[in-house]
Amino acid sequence: MMTKIINILKDADGLVSGEELSRWLGITRSAVWKHVEDLRAAGYGIEALPRLGYRLVDVPDLVSAAEVQRGLGTVKFGSRVVHFPVVDSTMNEAFSLALEGAPEGTVVVAETQTKGRGRLGRAWSSPKGKGLYFSVILRPPCAPSDAARLTLLAAVAVSEGIENNVGVRALIKWPNDLLVNDRKLCGILTELNAEVDRVNFVIVGIGLNVNTVPSQLLPEATSLRIVQGKTVSRVSLLQEILRVFESRYQAMLKDGYGDALAEWRMRSALDGRTVRFAERGREIVGTAVGLHDDGGLLVRLADGSTVKRMAGDIRI
Ligand code: BTN
């Protein structure tokens, strides 16, 4: 209902009477008033002029459901958006919602997280209002072993979404970190709820440094603001990522992973570069030579043999 009120006020670009709102929305005028109060509490500036009506005078810089859904144009991704000013981790909220049966494409997004988490047990710092911190619920009809490729697909979609929206080409460091100038711009975490042979649901969590400034970042990280030298609209960027993600995901359900993996290879930050990773306590050094169709990273070793890495971390 709040989304509808905001949309009406934005479209009107002027005054809308309480009576009109109550008629169009099918609710009482006091219910309209209550929703207006909730919107004000969420940061919207709404003027109420006696006998004349309501006027929108200020829109907060929030990735609220109302803002994200306006003009989104997807079918599933973002058809439900759950927005938190503060949350421990969008992964936890998305997981609970998925267990309760939330539909595929549900997005949980927060302005900040108190316990944002990354891969391999690391923390994900989430400065308030600066980045995009969101999780998408997916219900792919696949086996758990396929989840690795879903994560690659997500990296492709986010990289393409950023390029379409901001014009910055972020490369992918296997499996799914996005880098610009070899600095980390975005991390993706995929968590599963599955049985041995069947996935119940997948949560894809995306953390993207958008307007983050250097003092809020690790030295090896970057943000779109740093790269572009100007502030980027988080709402419009999130919308484009959701559009591309939905279209890549639907294409994968229909035709498999071929296209997404081909695009991943074009965006790889690693090809031909020296990489290091740990295996059974030993450091292995080799040259990244490509991506296997199952999502594994192919690394050529000094003795000429090629190994495939399916999980874990690598360093350039
Ligand atoms: C990584 O690079 O290790 C992955 C980072 C993933 C961070 C995102 S932010 C939104 C979602 N909620 C979390 O707690 N983590 C993911």
mmCIF file of C-alpha atoms and ligand atoms in Angstrom:
data_model
loop_
_atom_site.group_PDB
_atom_site.id
_atom_site.type_symbol
_atom_site.label_atom_id
_atom_site.label_comp_id
_atom_site.label_asym_id
_atom_site.label_seq_id
_atom_site.Cartn_x
_atom_site.Cartn_y
_atom_site.Cartn_z
ATOM 1 C CA MET A 1 0.000 0.000 0.000
ATOM 2 C CA MET A 2 2.885 2.359 0.786
ATOM 3 C CA THR A 3 4.354 1.629 -2.652
ATOM 4 C CA LYS A 4 1.012 2.491 -4.268
ATOM 5 C CA ILE A 5 0.713 5.785 -2.391
ATOM 6 C CA ILE A 6 4.248 6.813 -3.359
ATOM 7 C CA ASN A 7 3.587 5.919 -6.980
ATOM 8 C CA ILE A 8 0.387 7.992 -7.048
ATOM 9 C CA LEU A 9 2.096 10.991 -5.436
ATOM 10 C CA LYS A 10 5.070 10.734 -7.804
ATOM 11 C CA ASP A 11 2.862 10.442 -10.897
ATOM 12 C CA ALA A 12 0.671 13.359 -9.773
ATOM 13 C CA ASP A 13 3.718 15.618 -9.321
ATOM 14 C CA GLY A 14 1.493 17.904 -7.203
ATOM 15 C CA LEU A 15 -1.371 17.712 -4.758
ATOM 16 C CA VAL A 16 -3.598 14.641 -4.410
ATOM 17 C CA SER A 17 -6.571 14.868 -2.072
ATOM 18 C CA GLY A 18 -7.082 12.384 0.761
ATOM 19 C CA GLU A 19 -10.455 11.587 -0.741
ATOM 20 C CA GLU A 20 -8.977 10.651 -4.119
ATOM 21 C CA LEU A 21 -6.343 8.496 -2.473
ATOM 22 C CA SER A 22 -8.938 6.697 -0.371
ATOM 23 C CA ARG A 23 -11.155 6.109 -3.438
ATOM 24 C CA TRP A 24 -8.330 4.877 -5.711
ATOM 25 C CA LEU A 25 -6.864 2.626 -3.029
ATOM 26 C CA GLY A 26 -10.173 1.369 -1.613
ATOM 27 C CA ILE A 27 -9.234 2.289 1.971
ATOM 28 C CA THR A 28 -10.565 4.850 4.470
ATOM 29 C CA ARG A 29 -9.114 8.343 4.713
ATOM 30 C CA SER A 30 -7.793 7.593 8.182
ATOM 31 C CA ALA A 31 -6.030 4.514 6.771
ATOM 32 C CA VAL A 32 -4.500 6.798 4.114
ATOM 33 C CA TRP A 33 -3.305 9.093 6.887
ATOM 34 C CA LYS A 34 -1.751 6.193 8.762
ATOM 35 C CA HIS A 35 0.173 5.025 5.672
ATOM 36 C CA VAL A 36 1.359 8.600 5.060
ATOM 37 C CA GLU A 37 2.681 8.667 8.622
ATOM 38 C CA ASP A 38 4.517 5.376 8.007
ATOM 39 C CA LEU A 39 6.029 6.803 4.833
ATOM 40 C CA ARG A 40 7.202 9.875 6.728
ATOM 41 C CA ALA A 41 8.765 7.620 9.326
ATOM 42 C CA ALA A 42 10.598 5.876 6.476
ATOM 43 C CA GLY A 43 12.071 9.239 5.407
ATOM 44 C CA TYR A 44 9.666 10.518 2.726
ATOM 45 C CA GLY A 45 8.831 14.212 2.942
ATOM 46 C CA ILE A 46 5.044 14.450 2.471
ATOM 47 C CA GLU A 47 3.253 17.756 2.964
ATOM 48 C CA ALA A 48 -0.377 17.612 4.126
ATOM 49 C CA LEU A 49 -2.312 20.775 3.245
ATOM 50 C CA PRO A 50 -5.711 21.088 4.962
ATOM 51 C CA ARG A 51 -8.619 20.507 2.522
ATOM 52 C CA LEU A 52 -6.179 20.308 -0.434
ATOM 53 C CA GLY A 53 -4.392 17.023 0.090
ATOM 54 C CA TYR A 54 -0.920 15.510 0.054
ATOM 55 C CA ARG A 55 2.187 16.441 -1.881
ATOM 56 C CA LEU A 56 5.517 14.585 -2.124
ATOM 57 C CA VAL A 57 8.337 17.041 -1.451
ATOM 58 C CA ASP A 58 11.317 14.832 -0.644
ATOM 59 C CA VAL A 59 12.334 11.291 -1.595
ATOM 60 C CA PRO A 60 14.936 9.687 0.683
ATOM 61 C CA ASP A 61 17.989 7.923 -0.728
ATOM 62 C CA LEU A 62 16.704 4.492 0.259
ATOM 63 C CA VAL A 63 16.478 1.179 -1.569
ATOM 64 C CA SER A 64 12.920 0.783 -0.258
ATOM 65 C CA ALA A 65 10.369 -1.534 -1.857
ATOM 66 C CA ALA A 66 8.497 1.474 -3.282
ATOM 67 C CA GLU A 67 11.588 2.872 -4.993
ATOM 68 C CA VAL A 68 12.922 -0.443 -6.265
ATOM 69 C CA GLN A 69 9.607 -1.668 -7.662
ATOM 70 C CA ARG A 70 8.722 1.563 -9.451
ATOM 71 C CA GLY A 71 9.419 0.997 -13.169
ATOM 72 C CA LEU A 72 11.261 -2.261 -12.480
ATOM 73 C CA GLY A 73 9.583 -4.217 -15.269
ATOM 74 C CA THR A 74 10.577 -7.759 -14.220
ATOM 75 C CA VAL A 75 8.192 -10.677 -13.798
ATOM 76 C CA LYS A 76 9.560 -12.450 -10.708
ATOM 77 C CA PHE A 77 12.757 -10.815 -9.493
ATOM 78 C CA GLY A 78 11.724 -8.043 -7.120
ATOM 79 C CA SER A 79 7.990 -8.788 -7.360
ATOM 80 C CA ARG A 80 8.357 -8.945 -3.594
ATOM 81 C CA VAL A 81 10.948 -6.651 -1.969
ATOM 82 C CA VAL A 82 11.513 -6.747 1.787
ATOM 83 C CA HIS A 83 13.477 -3.696 2.916
ATOM 84 C CA PHE A 84 15.238 -3.229 6.259
ATOM 85 C CA PRO A 85 16.875 -0.023 7.505
ATOM 86 C CA VAL A 86 19.070 -2.305 9.661
ATOM 87 C CA VAL A 87 19.341 -6.081 9.748
ATOM 88 C CA ASP A 88 21.891 -8.604 10.998
ATOM 89 C CA SER A 89 22.292 -10.177 7.551
ATOM 90 C CA THR A 90 19.954 -10.201 4.561
ATOM 91 C CA MET A 91 20.978 -13.873 4.185
ATOM 92 C CA ASN A 92 19.278 -14.767 7.476
ATOM 93 C CA GLU A 93 16.080 -12.880 6.635
ATOM 94 C CA ALA A 94 15.940 -14.363 3.139
ATOM 95 C CA PHE A 95 16.518 -17.846 4.558
ATOM 96 C CA SER A 96 13.629 -17.474 7.038
ATOM 97 C CA LEU A 97 11.332 -16.089 4.334
ATOM 98 C CA ALA A 98 12.254 -18.933 1.983
ATOM 99 C CA LEU A 99 11.482 -21.498 4.706
ATOM 100 C CA GLU A 100 8.071 -19.830 5.106
ATOM 101 C CA GLY A 101 7.479 -20.303 1.369
ATOM 102 C CA ALA A 102 8.392 -16.884 -0.075
ATOM 103 C CA PRO A 103 8.229 -17.010 -3.871
ATOM 104 C CA GLU A 104 11.207 -17.220 -6.192
ATOM 105 C CA GLY A 105 12.608 -13.781 -6.957
ATOM 106 C CA THR A 106 11.865 -12.357 -3.494
ATOM 107 C CA VAL A 107 14.520 -9.749 -2.687
ATOM 108 C CA VAL A 108 15.658 -8.856 0.830
ATOM 109 C CA VAL A 109 17.601 -5.598 0.900
ATOM 110 C CA ALA A 110 19.057 -3.543 3.741
ATOM 111 C CA GLU A 111 20.560 -0.105 4.208
ATOM 112 C CA THR A 112 23.093 -1.616 6.574
ATOM 113 C CA GLN A 113 23.914 -4.991 8.158
ATOM 114 C CA THR A 114 25.298 -5.571 11.620
ATOM 115 C CA LYS A 115 26.554 -9.082 10.810
ATOM 116 C CA GLY A 116 27.039 -9.084 7.049
ATOM 117 C CA ARG A 117 28.920 -12.217 6.084
ATOM 118 C CA GLY A 118 31.119 -13.241 3.199
ATOM 119 C CA ARG A 119 32.548 -16.479 1.839
ATOM 120 C CA LEU A 120 34.746 -18.706 3.983
ATOM 121 C CA GLY A 121 33.421 -17.264 7.249
ATOM 122 C CA ARG A 122 34.599 -13.710 6.580
ATOM 123 C CA ALA A 123 32.689 -10.582 7.629
ATOM 124 C CA TRP A 124 31.184 -8.186 5.085
ATOM 125 C CA SER A 125 31.313 -4.571 6.114
ATOM 126 C CA SER A 126 28.108 -2.716 5.212
ATOM 127 C CA PRO A 127 28.371 1.070 5.733
ATOM 128 C CA LYS A 128 24.880 2.550 6.011
ATOM 129 C CA GLY A 129 23.298 3.792 2.793
ATOM 130 C CA LYS A 130 26.538 3.463 0.838
ATOM 131 C CA GLY A 131 26.379 0.036 -0.766
ATOM 132 C CA LEU A 132 23.877 -2.464 -2.059
ATOM 133 C CA TYR A 133 23.391 -5.365 0.351
ATOM 134 C CA PHE A 134 20.744 -7.760 -0.868
ATOM 135 C CA SER A 135 19.760 -11.422 -1.144
ATOM 136 C CA VAL A 136 17.586 -13.055 -3.790
ATOM 137 C CA ILE A 137 15.597 -16.257 -3.190
ATOM 138 C CA LEU A 138 15.783 -18.793 -6.042
ATOM 139 C CA ARG A 139 14.077 -22.148 -6.382
ATOM 140 C CA PRO A 140 15.925 -23.805 -9.263
ATOM 141 C CA PRO A 141 14.924 -27.363 -10.174
ATOM 142 C CA CYS A 142 18.476 -28.719 -9.898
ATOM 143 C CA ALA A 143 20.875 -30.843 -7.866
ATOM 144 C CA PRO A 144 23.067 -29.253 -5.166
ATOM 145 C CA SER A 145 26.145 -29.830 -7.348
ATOM 146 C CA ASP A 146 24.762 -27.301 -9.836
ATOM 147 C CA ALA A 147 24.793 -24.456 -7.324
ATOM 148 C CA ALA A 148 28.405 -23.568 -8.190
ATOM 149 C CA ARG A 149 27.350 -22.625 -11.689
ATOM 150 C CA LEU A 150 24.422 -20.602 -10.369
ATOM 151 C CA THR A 151 26.931 -18.533 -8.467
ATOM 152 C CA LEU A 152 28.890 -17.922 -11.712
ATOM 153 C CA LEU A 153 25.654 -16.905 -13.429
ATOM 154 C CA ALA A 154 24.986 -14.390 -10.646
ATOM 155 C CA ALA A 155 28.473 -12.900 -11.113
ATOM 156 C CA VAL A 156 27.838 -12.490 -14.844
ATOM 157 C CA ALA A 157 24.459 -10.841 -14.208
ATOM 158 C CA VAL A 158 25.846 -8.380 -11.664
ATOM 159 C CA SER A 159 28.801 -7.515 -13.891
ATOM 160 C CA GLU A 160 26.478 -6.937 -16.868
ATOM 161 C CA GLY A 161 24.006 -4.962 -14.738
ATOM 162 C CA ILE A 162 26.792 -2.636 -13.566
ATOM 163 C CA GLU A 163 28.088 -2.199 -17.106
ATOM 164 C CA ASN A 164 24.617 -1.393 -18.507
ATOM 165 C CA ASN A 165 23.764 1.023 -15.721
ATOM 166 C CA VAL A 166 27.036 2.770 -14.929
ATOM 167 C CA GLY A 167 29.320 1.945 -17.856
ATOM 168 C CA VAL A 168 31.973 0.304 -15.661
ATOM 169 C CA ARG A 169 33.210 -3.121 -16.775
ATOM 170 C CA ALA A 170 33.970 -5.196 -13.682
ATOM 171 C CA LEU A 171 35.901 -8.426 -14.323
ATOM 172 C CA ILE A 172 35.200 -11.672 -12.492
ATOM 173 C CA LYS A 173 37.755 -13.286 -10.219
ATOM 174 C CA TRP A 174 36.848 -16.931 -9.922
ATOM 175 C CA PRO A 175 34.416 -17.913 -8.697
ATOM 176 C CA ASN A 176 32.412 -14.746 -8.296
ATOM 177 C CA ASP A 177 34.211 -11.683 -6.961
ATOM 178 C CA LEU A 178 33.943 -8.627 -9.171
ATOM 179 C CA LEU A 179 37.090 -6.548 -9.595
ATOM 180 C CA VAL A 180 37.879 -3.189 -11.110
ATOM 181 C CA ASN A 181 41.603 -2.429 -11.549
ATOM 182 C CA ASP A 182 42.255 -5.618 -9.540
ATOM 183 C CA ARG A 183 40.398 -4.213 -6.524
ATOM 184 C CA LYS A 184 37.295 -5.845 -5.133
ATOM 185 C CA LEU A 185 34.041 -4.098 -6.007
ATOM 186 C CA CYS A 186 31.514 -6.814 -5.217
ATOM 187 C CA GLY A 187 31.249 -10.154 -3.435
ATOM 188 C CA ILE A 188 28.639 -12.849 -3.894
ATOM 189 C CA LEU A 189 27.691 -15.492 -1.356
ATOM 190 C CA THR A 190 25.484 -18.439 -2.260
ATOM 191 C CA GLU A 191 23.788 -20.513 0.427
ATOM 192 C CA LEU A 192 21.648 -23.599 -0.127
ATOM 193 C CA ASN A 193 18.857 -25.449 1.506
ATOM 194 C CA ALA A 194 18.973 -28.861 -0.113
ATOM 195 C CA GLU A 195 18.492 -32.582 0.136
ATOM 196 C CA VAL A 196 21.086 -35.002 -1.230
ATOM 197 C CA ASP A 197 19.738 -34.877 -4.761
ATOM 198 C CA ARG A 198 17.499 -31.822 -4.822
ATOM 199 C CA VAL A 199 17.769 -28.131 -4.031
ATOM 200 C CA ASN A 200 14.881 -26.701 -2.024
ATOM 201 C CA PHE A 201 16.034 -23.126 -2.411
ATOM 202 C CA VAL A 202 19.141 -21.057 -2.983
ATOM 203 C CA ILE A 203 19.891 -17.655 -1.492
ATOM 204 C CA VAL A 204 22.219 -15.509 -3.574
ATOM 205 C CA GLY A 205 23.610 -12.662 -1.474
ATOM 206 C CA ILE A 206 25.250 -9.713 -3.188
ATOM 207 C CA GLY A 207 27.350 -7.029 -1.536
ATOM 208 C CA LEU A 208 28.335 -4.181 -3.850
ATOM 209 C CA ASN A 209 30.410 -1.122 -2.924
ATOM 210 C CA VAL A 210 28.497 1.687 -4.629
ATOM 211 C CA ASN A 211 29.056 5.068 -2.980
ATOM 212 C CA THR A 212 31.502 3.802 -0.373
ATOM 213 C CA VAL A 213 34.484 6.112 0.261
ATOM 214 C CA PRO A 214 38.097 4.926 0.783
ATOM 215 C CA SER A 215 38.009 5.356 4.591
ATOM 216 C CA GLN A 216 35.160 2.803 4.689
ATOM 217 C CA LEU A 217 36.988 0.220 2.567
ATOM 218 C CA LEU A 218 39.889 -2.184 2.915
ATOM 219 C CA PRO A 219 42.932 -1.111 0.848
ATOM 220 C CA GLU A 220 42.317 -3.934 -1.633
ATOM 221 C CA ALA A 221 38.708 -2.856 -2.272
ATOM 222 C CA THR A 222 37.096 -0.176 -4.407
ATOM 223 C CA SER A 223 33.660 1.324 -5.077
ATOM 224 C CA LEU A 224 31.798 2.642 -8.109
ATOM 225 C CA ARG A 225 32.037 6.145 -6.667
ATOM 226 C CA ILE A 226 35.809 5.863 -6.522
ATOM 227 C CA VAL A 227 36.006 4.509 -10.063
ATOM 228 C CA GLN A 228 33.544 7.017 -11.526
ATOM 229 C CA GLY A 229 34.392 10.022 -9.382
ATOM 230 C CA LYS A 230 30.699 10.622 -8.748
ATOM 231 C CA THR A 231 27.750 9.298 -6.770
ATOM 232 C CA VAL A 232 25.740 6.465 -8.336
ATOM 233 C CA SER A 233 21.979 5.854 -7.850
ATOM 234 C CA ARG A 234 21.676 2.644 -5.847
ATOM 235 C CA VAL A 235 18.015 2.193 -6.797
ATOM 236 C CA SER A 236 18.556 2.370 -10.533
ATOM 237 C CA LEU A 237 21.610 0.085 -10.295
ATOM 238 C CA LEU A 238 19.726 -2.504 -8.231
ATOM 239 C CA GLN A 239 16.846 -2.431 -10.722
ATOM 240 C CA GLU A 240 19.164 -3.087 -13.666
ATOM 241 C CA ILE A 241 20.921 -5.927 -11.822
ATOM 242 C CA LEU A 242 17.546 -7.543 -11.073
ATOM 243 C CA ARG A 243 16.480 -7.224 -14.726
ATOM 244 C CA VAL A 244 19.653 -8.823 -16.060
ATOM 245 C CA PHE A 245 19.699 -11.475 -13.332
ATOM 246 C CA GLU A 246 16.111 -12.476 -14.134
ATOM 247 C CA SER A 247 16.776 -12.667 -17.840
ATOM 248 C CA ARG A 248 20.007 -14.707 -17.391
ATOM 249 C CA TYR A 249 18.250 -17.023 -14.917
ATOM 250 C CA GLN A 250 15.255 -17.617 -17.203
ATOM 251 C CA ALA A 251 17.572 -18.285 -20.154
ATOM 252 C CA MET A 252 19.492 -20.821 -18.035
ATOM 253 C CA LEU A 253 16.268 -22.627 -17.042
ATOM 254 C CA LYS A 254 15.343 -22.900 -20.714
ATOM 255 C CA ASP A 255 18.672 -23.579 -22.442
ATOM 256 C CA GLY A 256 21.207 -24.418 -19.720
ATOM 257 C CA TYR A 257 24.340 -22.617 -18.614
ATOM 258 C CA GLY A 258 26.123 -22.352 -21.999
ATOM 259 C CA ASP A 259 25.536 -18.638 -22.637
ATOM 260 C CA ALA A 260 26.235 -17.571 -19.063
ATOM 261 C CA LEU A 261 29.523 -19.525 -18.948
ATOM 262 C CA ALA A 262 30.589 -18.066 -22.309
ATOM 263 C CA GLU A 263 29.967 -14.568 -20.959
ATOM 264 C CA TRP A 264 31.753 -15.452 -17.717
ATOM 265 C CA ARG A 265 34.844 -16.418 -19.745
ATOM 266 C CA MET A 266 34.753 -13.071 -21.588
ATOM 267 C CA ARG A 267 34.687 -11.275 -18.258
ATOM 268 C CA SER A 268 37.312 -13.362 -16.478
ATOM 269 C CA ALA A 269 39.975 -11.389 -14.601
ATOM 270 C CA LEU A 270 42.256 -14.423 -14.436
ATOM 271 C CA ASP A 271 43.051 -15.835 -17.849
ATOM 272 C CA GLY A 272 46.791 -16.253 -18.303
ATOM 273 C CA ARG A 273 47.595 -14.857 -14.868
ATOM 274 C CA THR A 274 49.581 -16.451 -12.098
ATOM 275 C CA VAL A 275 47.346 -17.646 -9.284
ATOM 276 C CA ARG A 276 48.047 -19.178 -5.893
ATOM 277 C CA PHE A 277 45.881 -21.338 -3.716
ATOM 278 C CA ALA A 278 46.272 -23.560 -0.702
ATOM 279 C CA GLU A 279 45.786 -27.308 -0.937
ATOM 280 C CA ARG A 280 46.284 -29.642 2.017
ATOM 281 C CA GLY A 281 48.439 -27.046 3.760
ATOM 282 C CA ARG A 282 50.674 -26.446 0.709
ATOM 283 C CA GLU A 283 50.688 -23.379 -1.502
ATOM 284 C CA ILE A 284 50.174 -24.212 -5.163
ATOM 285 C CA VAL A 285 51.203 -21.754 -7.869
ATOM 286 C CA GLY A 286 50.058 -21.997 -11.475
ATOM 287 C CA THR A 287 48.575 -20.181 -14.432
ATOM 288 C CA ALA A 288 44.800 -19.796 -14.749
ATOM 289 C CA VAL A 289 43.910 -21.179 -18.155
ATOM 290 C CA GLY A 290 40.131 -21.239 -18.214
ATOM 291 C CA LEU A 291 36.797 -22.312 -16.826
ATOM 292 C CA HIS A 292 35.536 -25.908 -17.014
ATOM 293 C CA ASP A 293 31.909 -26.361 -18.092
ATOM 294 C CA ASP A 294 31.095 -27.588 -14.576
ATOM 295 C CA GLY A 295 32.230 -24.233 -13.116
ATOM 296 C CA GLY A 296 35.684 -25.329 -11.922
ATOM 297 C CA LEU A 297 38.776 -23.174 -12.499
ATOM 298 C CA LEU A 298 41.471 -24.785 -14.658
ATOM 299 C CA VAL A 299 45.036 -24.083 -13.533
ATOM 300 C CA ARG A 300 48.188 -25.221 -15.383
ATOM 301 C CA LEU A 301 51.045 -26.140 -13.060
ATOM 302 C CA ALA A 302 54.790 -25.788 -13.632
ATOM 303 C CA ASP A 303 55.085 -29.479 -14.605
ATOM 304 C CA GLY A 304 52.635 -28.910 -17.484
ATOM 305 C CA SER A 305 49.699 -30.732 -15.865
ATOM 306 C CA THR A 306 46.323 -29.042 -15.438
ATOM 307 C CA VAL A 307 44.280 -29.195 -12.242
ATOM 308 C CA LYS A 308 40.697 -28.209 -11.638
ATOM 309 C CA ARG A 309 39.733 -26.187 -8.595
ATOM 310 C CA MET A 310 36.070 -26.504 -7.541
ATOM 311 C CA ALA A 311 35.939 -24.498 -4.318
ATOM 312 C CA GLY A 312 37.900 -22.273 -1.990
ATOM 313 C CA ASP A 313 39.865 -19.151 -2.561
ATOM 314 C CA ILE A 314 42.610 -18.129 -4.939
ATOM 315 C CA ARG A 315 44.986 -15.176 -5.003
ATOM 316 C CA ILE A 316 46.274 -13.405 -8.098
HETATM 317 C C1 BTN B 1 32.275 -12.448 -0.321
HETATM 318 O O1 BTN B 1 32.919 -11.726 -1.087
HETATM 319 O O2 BTN B 1 32.869 -13.148 0.506
HETATM 320 C C2 BTN B 1 30.768 -12.459 -0.378
HETATM 321 C C3 BTN B 1 30.163 -11.251 0.265
HETATM 322 C C4 BTN B 1 28.647 -11.257 0.242
HETATM 323 C C5 BTN B 1 28.053 -10.089 0.996
HETATM 324 C C6 BTN B 1 26.562 -9.997 0.833
HETATM 325 S S1 BTN B 1 25.905 -8.464 1.417
HETATM 326 C C7 BTN B 1 24.289 -9.077 1.246
HETATM 327 C C8 BTN B 1 24.315 -10.501 1.743
HETATM 328 N N1 BTN B 1 24.185 -10.527 3.181
HETATM 329 C C9 BTN B 1 25.275 -10.987 3.778
HETATM 330 O O3 BTN B 1 25.412 -11.130 5.008
HETATM 331 N N2 BTN B 1 26.189 -11.328 2.874
HETATM 332 C C10 BTN B 1 25.737 -11.064 1.521
#
